[in-house]
Coordinates of C-alpha atoms in Angstrom, one line a residue:
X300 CA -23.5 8.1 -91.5
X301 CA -24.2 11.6 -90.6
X302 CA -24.9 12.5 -86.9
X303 CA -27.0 14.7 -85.0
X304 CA -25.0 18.3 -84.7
X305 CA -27.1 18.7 -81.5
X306 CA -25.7 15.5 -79.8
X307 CA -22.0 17.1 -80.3
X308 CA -23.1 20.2 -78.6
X309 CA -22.5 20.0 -74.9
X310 CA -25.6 21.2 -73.0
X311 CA -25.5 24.8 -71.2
X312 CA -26.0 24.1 -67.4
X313 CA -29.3 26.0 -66.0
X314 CA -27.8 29.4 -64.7
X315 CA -25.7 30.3 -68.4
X316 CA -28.7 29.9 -70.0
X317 CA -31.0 31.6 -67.3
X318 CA -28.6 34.5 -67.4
X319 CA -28.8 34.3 -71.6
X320 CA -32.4 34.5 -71.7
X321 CA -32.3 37.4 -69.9
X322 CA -29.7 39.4 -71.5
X323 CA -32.2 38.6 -74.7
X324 CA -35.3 39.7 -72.9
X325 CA -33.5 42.7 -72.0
X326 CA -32.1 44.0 -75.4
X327 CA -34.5 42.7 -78.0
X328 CA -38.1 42.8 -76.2
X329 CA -40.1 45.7 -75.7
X330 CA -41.4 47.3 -72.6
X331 CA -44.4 44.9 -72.6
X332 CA -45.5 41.9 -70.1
X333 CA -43.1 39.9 -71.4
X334 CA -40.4 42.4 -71.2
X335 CA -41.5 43.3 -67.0
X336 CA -41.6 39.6 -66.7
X337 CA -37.9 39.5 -67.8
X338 CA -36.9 42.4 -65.5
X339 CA -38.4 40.6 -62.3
X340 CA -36.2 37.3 -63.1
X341 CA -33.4 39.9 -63.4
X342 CA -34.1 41.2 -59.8
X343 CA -34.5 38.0 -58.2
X344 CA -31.1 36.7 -59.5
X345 CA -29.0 39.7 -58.2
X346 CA -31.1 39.1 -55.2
X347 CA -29.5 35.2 -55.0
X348 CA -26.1 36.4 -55.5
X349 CA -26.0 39.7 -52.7
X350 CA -27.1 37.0 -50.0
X351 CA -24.9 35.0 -51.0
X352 CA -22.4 37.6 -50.4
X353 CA -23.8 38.2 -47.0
X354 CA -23.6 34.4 -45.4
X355 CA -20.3 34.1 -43.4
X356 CA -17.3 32.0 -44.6
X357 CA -18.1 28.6 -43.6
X358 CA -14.5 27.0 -43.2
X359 CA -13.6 23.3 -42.2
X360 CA -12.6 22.2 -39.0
X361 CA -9.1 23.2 -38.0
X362 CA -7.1 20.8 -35.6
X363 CA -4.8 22.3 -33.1
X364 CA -2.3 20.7 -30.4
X365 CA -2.3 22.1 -27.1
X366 CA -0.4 25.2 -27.0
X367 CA -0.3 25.3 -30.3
X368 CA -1.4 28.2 -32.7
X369 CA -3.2 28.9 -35.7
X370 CA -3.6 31.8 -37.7
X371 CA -7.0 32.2 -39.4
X372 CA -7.5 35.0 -42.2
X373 CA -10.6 36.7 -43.0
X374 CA -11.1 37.6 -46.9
X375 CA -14.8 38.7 -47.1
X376 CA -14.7 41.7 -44.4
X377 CA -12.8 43.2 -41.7
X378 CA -13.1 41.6 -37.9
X379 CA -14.8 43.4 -35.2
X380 CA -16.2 41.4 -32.7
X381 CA -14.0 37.8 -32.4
X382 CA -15.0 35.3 -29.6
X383 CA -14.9 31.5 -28.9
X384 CA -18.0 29.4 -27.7
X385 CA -15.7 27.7 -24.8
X386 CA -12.7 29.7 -23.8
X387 CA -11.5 26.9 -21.6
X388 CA -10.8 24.8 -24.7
X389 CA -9.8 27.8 -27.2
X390 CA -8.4 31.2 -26.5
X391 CA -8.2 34.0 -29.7
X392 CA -6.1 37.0 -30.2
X393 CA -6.5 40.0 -33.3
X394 CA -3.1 40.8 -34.4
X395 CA -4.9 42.6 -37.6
X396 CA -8.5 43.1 -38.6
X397 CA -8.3 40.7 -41.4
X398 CA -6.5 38.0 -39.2
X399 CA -7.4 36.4 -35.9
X400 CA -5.1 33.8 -34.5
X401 CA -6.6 30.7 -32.0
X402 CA -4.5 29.0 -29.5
X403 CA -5.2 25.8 -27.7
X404 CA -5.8 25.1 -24.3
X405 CA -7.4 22.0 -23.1
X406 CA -8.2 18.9 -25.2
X407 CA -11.6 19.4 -26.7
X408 CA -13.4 21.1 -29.4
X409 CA -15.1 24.2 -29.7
X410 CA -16.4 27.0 -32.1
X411 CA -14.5 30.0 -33.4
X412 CA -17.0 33.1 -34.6
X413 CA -15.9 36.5 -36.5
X414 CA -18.7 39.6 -36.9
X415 CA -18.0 42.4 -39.1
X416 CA -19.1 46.1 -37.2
X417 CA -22.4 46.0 -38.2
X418 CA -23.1 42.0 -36.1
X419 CA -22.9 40.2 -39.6
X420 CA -21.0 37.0 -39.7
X421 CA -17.8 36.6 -41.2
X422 CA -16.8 33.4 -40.2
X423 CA -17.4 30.6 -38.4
X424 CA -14.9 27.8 -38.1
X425 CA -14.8 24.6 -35.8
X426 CA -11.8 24.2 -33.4
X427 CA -10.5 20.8 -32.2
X428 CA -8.1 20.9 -29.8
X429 CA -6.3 17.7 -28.6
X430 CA -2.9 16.6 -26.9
X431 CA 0.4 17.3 -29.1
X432 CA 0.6 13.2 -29.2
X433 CA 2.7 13.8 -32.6
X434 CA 5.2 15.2 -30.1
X435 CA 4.7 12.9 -27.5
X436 CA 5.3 10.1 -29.6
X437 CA 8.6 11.1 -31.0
X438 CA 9.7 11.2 -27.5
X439 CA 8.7 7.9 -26.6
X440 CA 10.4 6.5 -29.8
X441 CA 13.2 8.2 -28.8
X442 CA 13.4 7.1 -25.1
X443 CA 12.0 3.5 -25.2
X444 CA 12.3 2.7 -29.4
X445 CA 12.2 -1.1 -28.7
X446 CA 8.8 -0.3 -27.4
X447 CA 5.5 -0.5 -29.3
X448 CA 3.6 2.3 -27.7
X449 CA 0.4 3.7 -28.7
X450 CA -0.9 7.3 -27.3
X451 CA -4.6 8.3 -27.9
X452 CA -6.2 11.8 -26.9
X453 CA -9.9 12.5 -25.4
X454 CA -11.5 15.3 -24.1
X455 CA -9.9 15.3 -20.2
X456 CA -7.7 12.0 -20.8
X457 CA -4.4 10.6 -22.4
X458 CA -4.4 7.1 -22.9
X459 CA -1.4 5.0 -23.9
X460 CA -1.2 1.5 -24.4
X461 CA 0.8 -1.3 -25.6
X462 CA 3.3 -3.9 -23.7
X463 CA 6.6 -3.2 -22.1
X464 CA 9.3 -5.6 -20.9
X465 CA 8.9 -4.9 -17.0
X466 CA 7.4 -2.8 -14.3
X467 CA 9.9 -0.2 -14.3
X468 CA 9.7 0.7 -17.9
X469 CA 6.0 1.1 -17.3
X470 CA 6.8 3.4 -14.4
X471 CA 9.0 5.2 -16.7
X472 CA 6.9 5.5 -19.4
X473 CA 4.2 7.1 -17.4
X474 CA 6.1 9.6 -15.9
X475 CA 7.3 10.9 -19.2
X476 CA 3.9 11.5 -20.7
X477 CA 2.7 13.1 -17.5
X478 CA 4.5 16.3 -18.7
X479 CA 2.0 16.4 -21.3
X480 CA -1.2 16.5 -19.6
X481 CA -2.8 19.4 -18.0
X482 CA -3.9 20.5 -14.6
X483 CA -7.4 18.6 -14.8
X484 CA -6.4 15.8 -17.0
X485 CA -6.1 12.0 -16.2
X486 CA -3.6 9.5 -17.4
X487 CA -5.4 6.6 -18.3
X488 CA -2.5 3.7 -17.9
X489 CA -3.1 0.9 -20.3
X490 CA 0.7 -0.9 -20.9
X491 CA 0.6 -4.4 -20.3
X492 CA 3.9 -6.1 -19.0
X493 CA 5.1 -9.1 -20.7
X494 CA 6.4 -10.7 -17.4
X495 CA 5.1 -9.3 -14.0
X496 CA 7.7 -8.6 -11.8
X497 CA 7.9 -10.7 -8.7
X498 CA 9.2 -9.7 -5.1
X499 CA 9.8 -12.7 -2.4
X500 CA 10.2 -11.0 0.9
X501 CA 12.1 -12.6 4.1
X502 CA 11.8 -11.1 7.2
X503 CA 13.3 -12.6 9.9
X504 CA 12.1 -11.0 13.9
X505 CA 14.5 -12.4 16.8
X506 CA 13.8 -11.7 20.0
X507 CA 16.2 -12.7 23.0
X508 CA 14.6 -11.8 26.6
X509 CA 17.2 -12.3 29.7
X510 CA 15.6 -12.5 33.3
X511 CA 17.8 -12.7 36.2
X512 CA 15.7 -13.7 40.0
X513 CA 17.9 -13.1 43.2
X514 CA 15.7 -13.3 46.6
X515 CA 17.1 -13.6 49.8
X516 CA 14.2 -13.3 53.0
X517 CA 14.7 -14.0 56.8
X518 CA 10.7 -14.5 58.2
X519 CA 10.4 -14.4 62.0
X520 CA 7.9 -15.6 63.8
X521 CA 7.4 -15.4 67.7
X522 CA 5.2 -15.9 70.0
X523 CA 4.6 -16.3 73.5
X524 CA 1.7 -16.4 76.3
X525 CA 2.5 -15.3 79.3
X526 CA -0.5 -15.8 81.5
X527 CA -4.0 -14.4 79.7
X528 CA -1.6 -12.7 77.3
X529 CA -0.2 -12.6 74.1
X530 CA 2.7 -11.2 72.9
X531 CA 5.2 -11.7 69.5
X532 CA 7.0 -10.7 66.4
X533 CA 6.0 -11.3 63.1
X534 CA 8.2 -9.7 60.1
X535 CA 8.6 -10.7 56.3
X536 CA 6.0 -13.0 55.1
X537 CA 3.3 -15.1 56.9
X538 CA 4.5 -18.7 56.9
X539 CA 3.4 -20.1 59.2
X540 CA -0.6 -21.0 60.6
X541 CA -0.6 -19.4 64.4
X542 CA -3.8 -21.2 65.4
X543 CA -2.3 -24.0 66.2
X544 CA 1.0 -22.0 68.3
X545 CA -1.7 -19.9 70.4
X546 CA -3.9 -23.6 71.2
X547 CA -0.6 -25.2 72.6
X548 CA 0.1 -27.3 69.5
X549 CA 3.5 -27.8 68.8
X550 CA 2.7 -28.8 65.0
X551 CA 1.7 -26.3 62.4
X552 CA 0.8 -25.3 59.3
X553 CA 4.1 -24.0 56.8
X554 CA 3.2 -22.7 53.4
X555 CA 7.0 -22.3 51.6
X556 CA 8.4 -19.4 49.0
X557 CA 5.3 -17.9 46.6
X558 CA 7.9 -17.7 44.1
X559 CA 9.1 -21.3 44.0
X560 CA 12.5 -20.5 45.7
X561 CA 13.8 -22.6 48.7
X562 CA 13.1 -22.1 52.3
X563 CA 14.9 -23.1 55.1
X564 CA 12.5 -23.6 58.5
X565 CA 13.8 -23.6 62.6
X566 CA 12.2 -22.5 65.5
X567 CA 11.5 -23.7 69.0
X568 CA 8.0 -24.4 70.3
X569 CA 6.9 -24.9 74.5
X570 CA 4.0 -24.7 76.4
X571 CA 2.7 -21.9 73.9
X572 CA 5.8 -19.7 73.4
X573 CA 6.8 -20.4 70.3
X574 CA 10.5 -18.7 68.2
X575 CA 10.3 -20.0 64.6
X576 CA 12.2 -18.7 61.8
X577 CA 11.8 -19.2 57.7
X578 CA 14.7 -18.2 55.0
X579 CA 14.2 -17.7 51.3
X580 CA 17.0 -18.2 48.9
X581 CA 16.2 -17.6 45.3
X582 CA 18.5 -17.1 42.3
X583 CA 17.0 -17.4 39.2
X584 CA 17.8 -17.0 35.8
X585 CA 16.0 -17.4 32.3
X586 CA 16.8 -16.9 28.6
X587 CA 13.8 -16.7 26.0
X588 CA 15.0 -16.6 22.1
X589 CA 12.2 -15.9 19.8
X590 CA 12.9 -16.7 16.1
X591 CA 10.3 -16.2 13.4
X592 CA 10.8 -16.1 9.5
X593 CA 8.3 -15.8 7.2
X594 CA 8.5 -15.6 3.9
X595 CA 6.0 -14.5 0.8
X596 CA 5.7 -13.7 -2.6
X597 CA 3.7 -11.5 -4.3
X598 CA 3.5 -9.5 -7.7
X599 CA 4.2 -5.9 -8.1
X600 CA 1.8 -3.4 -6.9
X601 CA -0.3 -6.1 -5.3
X602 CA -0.7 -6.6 -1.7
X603 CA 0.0 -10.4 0.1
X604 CA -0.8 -11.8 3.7
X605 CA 0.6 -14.5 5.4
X606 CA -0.5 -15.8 8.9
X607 CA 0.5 -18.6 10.7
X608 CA -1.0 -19.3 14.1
X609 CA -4.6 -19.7 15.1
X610 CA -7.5 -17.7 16.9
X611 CA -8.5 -17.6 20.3
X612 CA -12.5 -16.6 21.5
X613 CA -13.7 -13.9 23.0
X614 CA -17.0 -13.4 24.6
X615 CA -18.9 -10.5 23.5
X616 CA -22.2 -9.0 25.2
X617 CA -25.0 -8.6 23.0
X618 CA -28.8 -7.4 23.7
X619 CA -30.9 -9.3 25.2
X620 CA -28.1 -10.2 28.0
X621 CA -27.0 -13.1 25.3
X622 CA -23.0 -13.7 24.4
X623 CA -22.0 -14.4 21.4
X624 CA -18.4 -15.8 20.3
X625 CA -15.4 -13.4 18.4
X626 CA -12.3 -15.3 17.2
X627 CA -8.9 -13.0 17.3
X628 CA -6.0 -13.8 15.4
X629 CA -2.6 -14.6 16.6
X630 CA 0.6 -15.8 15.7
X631 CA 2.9 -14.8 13.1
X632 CA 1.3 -12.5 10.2
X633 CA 3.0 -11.0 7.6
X634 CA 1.1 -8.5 4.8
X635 CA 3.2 -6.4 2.6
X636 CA 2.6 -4.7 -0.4
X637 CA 6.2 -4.3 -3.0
X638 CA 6.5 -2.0 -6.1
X639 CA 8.9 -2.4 -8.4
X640 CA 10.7 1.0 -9.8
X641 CA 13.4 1.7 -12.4
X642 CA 16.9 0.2 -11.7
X643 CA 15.4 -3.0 -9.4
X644 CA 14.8 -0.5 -6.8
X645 CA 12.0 -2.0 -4.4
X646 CA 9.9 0.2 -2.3
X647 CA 8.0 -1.9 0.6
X648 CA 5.6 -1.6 2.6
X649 CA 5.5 -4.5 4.8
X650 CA 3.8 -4.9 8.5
X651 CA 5.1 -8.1 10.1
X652 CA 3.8 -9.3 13.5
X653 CA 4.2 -11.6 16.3
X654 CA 1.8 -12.2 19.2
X655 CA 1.1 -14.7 21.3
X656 CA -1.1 -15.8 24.2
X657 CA 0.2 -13.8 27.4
X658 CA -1.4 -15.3 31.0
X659 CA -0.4 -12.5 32.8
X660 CA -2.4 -10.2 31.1
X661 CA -5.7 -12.3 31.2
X662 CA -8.8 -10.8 33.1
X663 CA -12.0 -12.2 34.2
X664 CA -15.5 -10.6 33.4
X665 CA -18.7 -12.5 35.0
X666 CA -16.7 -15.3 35.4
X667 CA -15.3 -15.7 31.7
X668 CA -11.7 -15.7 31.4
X669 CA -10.6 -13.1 28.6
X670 CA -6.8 -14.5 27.6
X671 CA -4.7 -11.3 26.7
X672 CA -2.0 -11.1 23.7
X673 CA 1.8 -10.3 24.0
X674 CA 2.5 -8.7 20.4
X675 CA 5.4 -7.2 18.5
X676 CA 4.6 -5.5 15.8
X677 CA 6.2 -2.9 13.1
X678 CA 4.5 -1.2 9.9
X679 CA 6.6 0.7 7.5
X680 CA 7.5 1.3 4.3
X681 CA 11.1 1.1 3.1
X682 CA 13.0 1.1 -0.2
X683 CA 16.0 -0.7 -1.5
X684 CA 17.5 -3.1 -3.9
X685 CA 17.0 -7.1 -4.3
X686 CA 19.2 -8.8 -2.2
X687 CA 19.8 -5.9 0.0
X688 CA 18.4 -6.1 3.6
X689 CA 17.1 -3.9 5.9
X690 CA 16.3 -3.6 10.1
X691 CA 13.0 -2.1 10.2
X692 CA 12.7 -2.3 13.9
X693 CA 14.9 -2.8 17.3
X694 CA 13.8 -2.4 20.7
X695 CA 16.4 -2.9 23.4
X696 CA 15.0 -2.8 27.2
X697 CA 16.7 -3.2 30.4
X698 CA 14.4 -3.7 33.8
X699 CA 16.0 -3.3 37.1
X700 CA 13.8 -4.0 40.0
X701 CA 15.9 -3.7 43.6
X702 CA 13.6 -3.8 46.6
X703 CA 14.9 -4.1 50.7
X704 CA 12.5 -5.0 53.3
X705 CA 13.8 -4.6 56.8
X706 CA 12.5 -4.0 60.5
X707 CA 13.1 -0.1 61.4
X708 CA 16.2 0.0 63.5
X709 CA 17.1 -3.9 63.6
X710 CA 17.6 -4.3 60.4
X711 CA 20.3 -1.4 60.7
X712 CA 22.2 -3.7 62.6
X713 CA 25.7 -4.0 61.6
X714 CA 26.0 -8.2 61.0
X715 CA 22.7 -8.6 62.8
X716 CA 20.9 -6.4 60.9
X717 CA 20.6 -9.0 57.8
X718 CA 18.9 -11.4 60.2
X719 CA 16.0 -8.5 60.3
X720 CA 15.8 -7.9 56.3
X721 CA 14.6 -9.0 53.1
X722 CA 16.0 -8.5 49.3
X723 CA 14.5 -9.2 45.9
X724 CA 16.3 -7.9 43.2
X725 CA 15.3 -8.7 39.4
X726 CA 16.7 -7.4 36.3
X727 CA 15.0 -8.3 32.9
X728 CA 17.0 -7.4 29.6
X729 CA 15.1 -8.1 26.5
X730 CA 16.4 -7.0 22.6
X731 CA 14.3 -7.1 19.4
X732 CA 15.4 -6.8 15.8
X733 CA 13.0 -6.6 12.2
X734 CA 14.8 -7.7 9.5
X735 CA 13.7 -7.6 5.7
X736 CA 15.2 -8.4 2.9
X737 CA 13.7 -8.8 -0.8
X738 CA 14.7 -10.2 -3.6
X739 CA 13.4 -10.5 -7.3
X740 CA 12.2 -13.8 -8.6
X741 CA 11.1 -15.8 -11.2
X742 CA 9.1 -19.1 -11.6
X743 CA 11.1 -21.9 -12.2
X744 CA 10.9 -25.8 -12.6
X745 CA 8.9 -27.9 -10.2
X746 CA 11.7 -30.5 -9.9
X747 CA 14.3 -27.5 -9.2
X748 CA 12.0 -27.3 -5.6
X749 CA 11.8 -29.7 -2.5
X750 CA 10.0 -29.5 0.6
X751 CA 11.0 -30.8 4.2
X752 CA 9.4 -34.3 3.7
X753 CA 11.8 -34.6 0.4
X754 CA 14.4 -35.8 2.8
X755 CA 12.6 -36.8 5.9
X756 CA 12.7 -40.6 6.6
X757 CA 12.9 -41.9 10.2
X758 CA 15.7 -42.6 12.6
X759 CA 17.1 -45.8 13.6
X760 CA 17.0 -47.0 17.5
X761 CA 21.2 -46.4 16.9
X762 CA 20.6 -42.4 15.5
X763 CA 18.0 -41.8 18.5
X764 CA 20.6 -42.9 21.1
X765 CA 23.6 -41.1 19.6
X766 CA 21.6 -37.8 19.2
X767 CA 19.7 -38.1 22.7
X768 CA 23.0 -39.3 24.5
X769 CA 26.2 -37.7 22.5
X770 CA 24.3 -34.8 21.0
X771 CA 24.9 -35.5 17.5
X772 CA 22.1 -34.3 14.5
X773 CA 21.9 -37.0 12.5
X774 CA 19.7 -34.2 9.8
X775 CA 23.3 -32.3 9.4
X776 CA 25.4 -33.3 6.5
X777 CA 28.4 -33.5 8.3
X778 CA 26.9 -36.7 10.4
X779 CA 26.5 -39.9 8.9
X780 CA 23.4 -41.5 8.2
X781 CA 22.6 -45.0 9.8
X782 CA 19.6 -47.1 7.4
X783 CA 17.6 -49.2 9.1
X784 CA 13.8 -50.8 8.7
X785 CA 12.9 -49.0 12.4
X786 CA 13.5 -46.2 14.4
X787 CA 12.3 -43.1 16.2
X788 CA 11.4 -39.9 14.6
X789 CA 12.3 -36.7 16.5

């Protein structure tokens, strides 16, 4: 079977034959219609191809790290005029007129532009800029390569991502790609941790306040009435009601030491002359030990709070001359916030306080008694390894109070004189210490915990006499324990 010869022959695409047609119109046809006809096709194609000629060099978009370079040549002119459309992204330098080379600045993307002398384009090129995460990333395999780390760059922002064992190794981690970020960009911290890091914190506050009372006052009272007149001496304190002494009454009214001390009382009363005499005899002393120890938990980077106490009211004024009711912690509180950096190092930022209900420093307003606090407080922040512990706080205070009351010139006595004088002399020494200690933790079995009540049962009538009488703790594992169906519990 004989085929076509025209199916064999591969068709001439639209511009050879165009440009045939009129190399045939232009050899073989006379100067006629058809021949002008010819020549204006002619004219219009070299017409296409000079403004083609004349466009700028369209090239793609060329990706740069920051700080790095790249060099960019111009083939279709020389380079006059060279400029970028952001120069905060993209900065350009001409090294030659054919060449023009762009270095990156800031992650972002912008356009490079080349004119010739006469304003035409030459080129005009896209520039991307981004973070050098090809470098970053070999650094981070190299540093952490049991990590899966992923880094992404934006326009202002680095973010990386993936999971890391601990909290330090996410501390680490960020501090090594902050190198790579510029002066206005933001590290945008994605890594989960597989296991949050933990921090129990004990702090124990003791305080151990010493008060030592030593009062020793002679009072004198006498009177007499001679006649129409009355005449006496009176020193130290009043004790003694003189209504009844200046009506003739040998009985009286005695009030005895304001300070709860003893008072020894003689005098002599008749017909209205009257020599009484009071002594006070104080020694006093007290011991206060405070002991608090809280403890808490909390996760890394995450602030806790721990109170344990209660809340007193306080009457505030409102308009309208109506009162409403505040409430006011107190007791012990504890709020602390721990961060976990590299080699189990803790830094802490704890505030522990103690205050109670002080009646001393109480005041009345309109009849409504305002109760004041006594508080001990410390806020710091601090920075050490588990286990390790640290005094945050001491306060050591000494009080010395000496005071001598005496009559001018009797009291200056020698052996008498003390018969005319009074003495109160108080000295209160008081020492506080802030101790913290944390440690790292993890959660462990339920069964592995117990509480108090675990081994709480009560005491038999024989364990409540021998620990009330003898002194023994029957809750110490050095004393036996005594079972019985009864008891006390203490």
């Amino acid at each position: 079977m004989k085929k076509d010869a025209r199916s064999l022959t591969p068709r001439s695409s639209t511009p050879q034959r165009r440009q045939h047609k009129l190399l045939q119109c232009s050899k073989s046809q006379p100067f006629n219609a058809s021949r002008l006809h010819c020549l204006r096709q002619l004219l219009a194609a070299f017409t296409f191809l000079t403004g083609l000629w004349a466009l700028p060099l369209l090239s793609q978009a060329a990706g740069l790290a920051i700080g790095e370079g790249h060099l960019v040549r111009i083939t279709n002119g020389e380079a006059a005029t060279v400029f970028v459309a952001d120069p905060q992204i993209a900065d350009v330098q001409v090294p030659a007129n054919n060449a023009v080379l762009v270095m990156g600045r800031r992650a972002g993307s912008t356009t490079l532009y080349v004119l010739d002398t006469d304003g035409a384009p030459l080129l005009q090129q896209r520039i991307n800029v981004r973070h050098n995460t090809e470098a970053l990333q070999s650094v981070l395999r190299q540093r952490f390569p049991n990590q899966r780390i992923t880094v992404e760059s934006a326009p202002g922002s680095l973010l990386i991502g993936g999971s890391v064992p601990d909290a330090q190794t996410a501390d680490a981690v960020a501090r090594t790609v902050q190198a790579y970020l510029g002066e206005s960009d933001q590290l945008i911290n994605q890594l989960a941790i597989a296991s949050p890091t933990q921090v129990h914190l004990r702090v124990r506050v003791t305080e151990v306040s010493r008060a030592v009372t030593q009062q020793l006052g002679v009072n004198w009272s006498a009177i007499a009435t001679p006649g129409n007149f009355v005449t006496g001496l009176i020193s130290g304190r009043p004790f003694h009601e003189l209504a009844g002494t200046l009506a003739g009454s040998s009985i009286g009214t005695y009030s005895g030491s304001p300070d709860g001390g003893y008072s020894f009382l003689g005098g002599y009363t008749n017909n209205g002359n009257s020599v009484q005499a009071m002594i006070d005899v104080l020694d006093r002393e007290g011991l206060i030990s405070i002991l608090a120890e809280p403890n808490l938990t909390a996760v890394s980077g995450q602030t806790a709070s721990f109170l344990a106490g209660g809340e007193f009211p306080i009457p505030v004024k409102q308009d309208g001359d109506s009162i409403s009711v505040e409430f006011k912690p107190f007791g012990v509180a504890l709020d602390f916030t721990p961060t976990v950096m590299a080699d189990d190092r803790i830094s802490i930022k704890v505030r522990p306080e103690i205050s109670e209900i002080d009646p001393n420093s109480s005041i009345v307003m309109e009849g409504i008694a305002i109760p004041g606090l006594s508080v001990r407080r410390v806020e710091t922040t601090v920075e050490m390894a588990s286990g390790q512990s640290f005094a945050i706080g001491g306060l050591l205070q000494n009080n010395v109070r000496d005071v001598l009351s005496q009559v001018p010139g009797l009291g200056t006595l020698p052996v008498l004189g003390k018969l005319f004088s009074s003495s109160d002399y108080q000295n209160n020494k008081s020492e506080l210490v802030v101790i913290v200690t944390p440690y790292l933790v993890r959660p462990t079995d339920s069964s592995r915990l117990s509480t108090p009540l675990d081994s709480m049962r009560p005491a038999t009538d024989i364990e409540y006499i021998l620990h009330d009488k003898i002194g023994l703790d029957p809750l110490e594992g050095t004393v036996p324990r005594l079972t019985g169906h009864a008891g006390f519990v203490y």
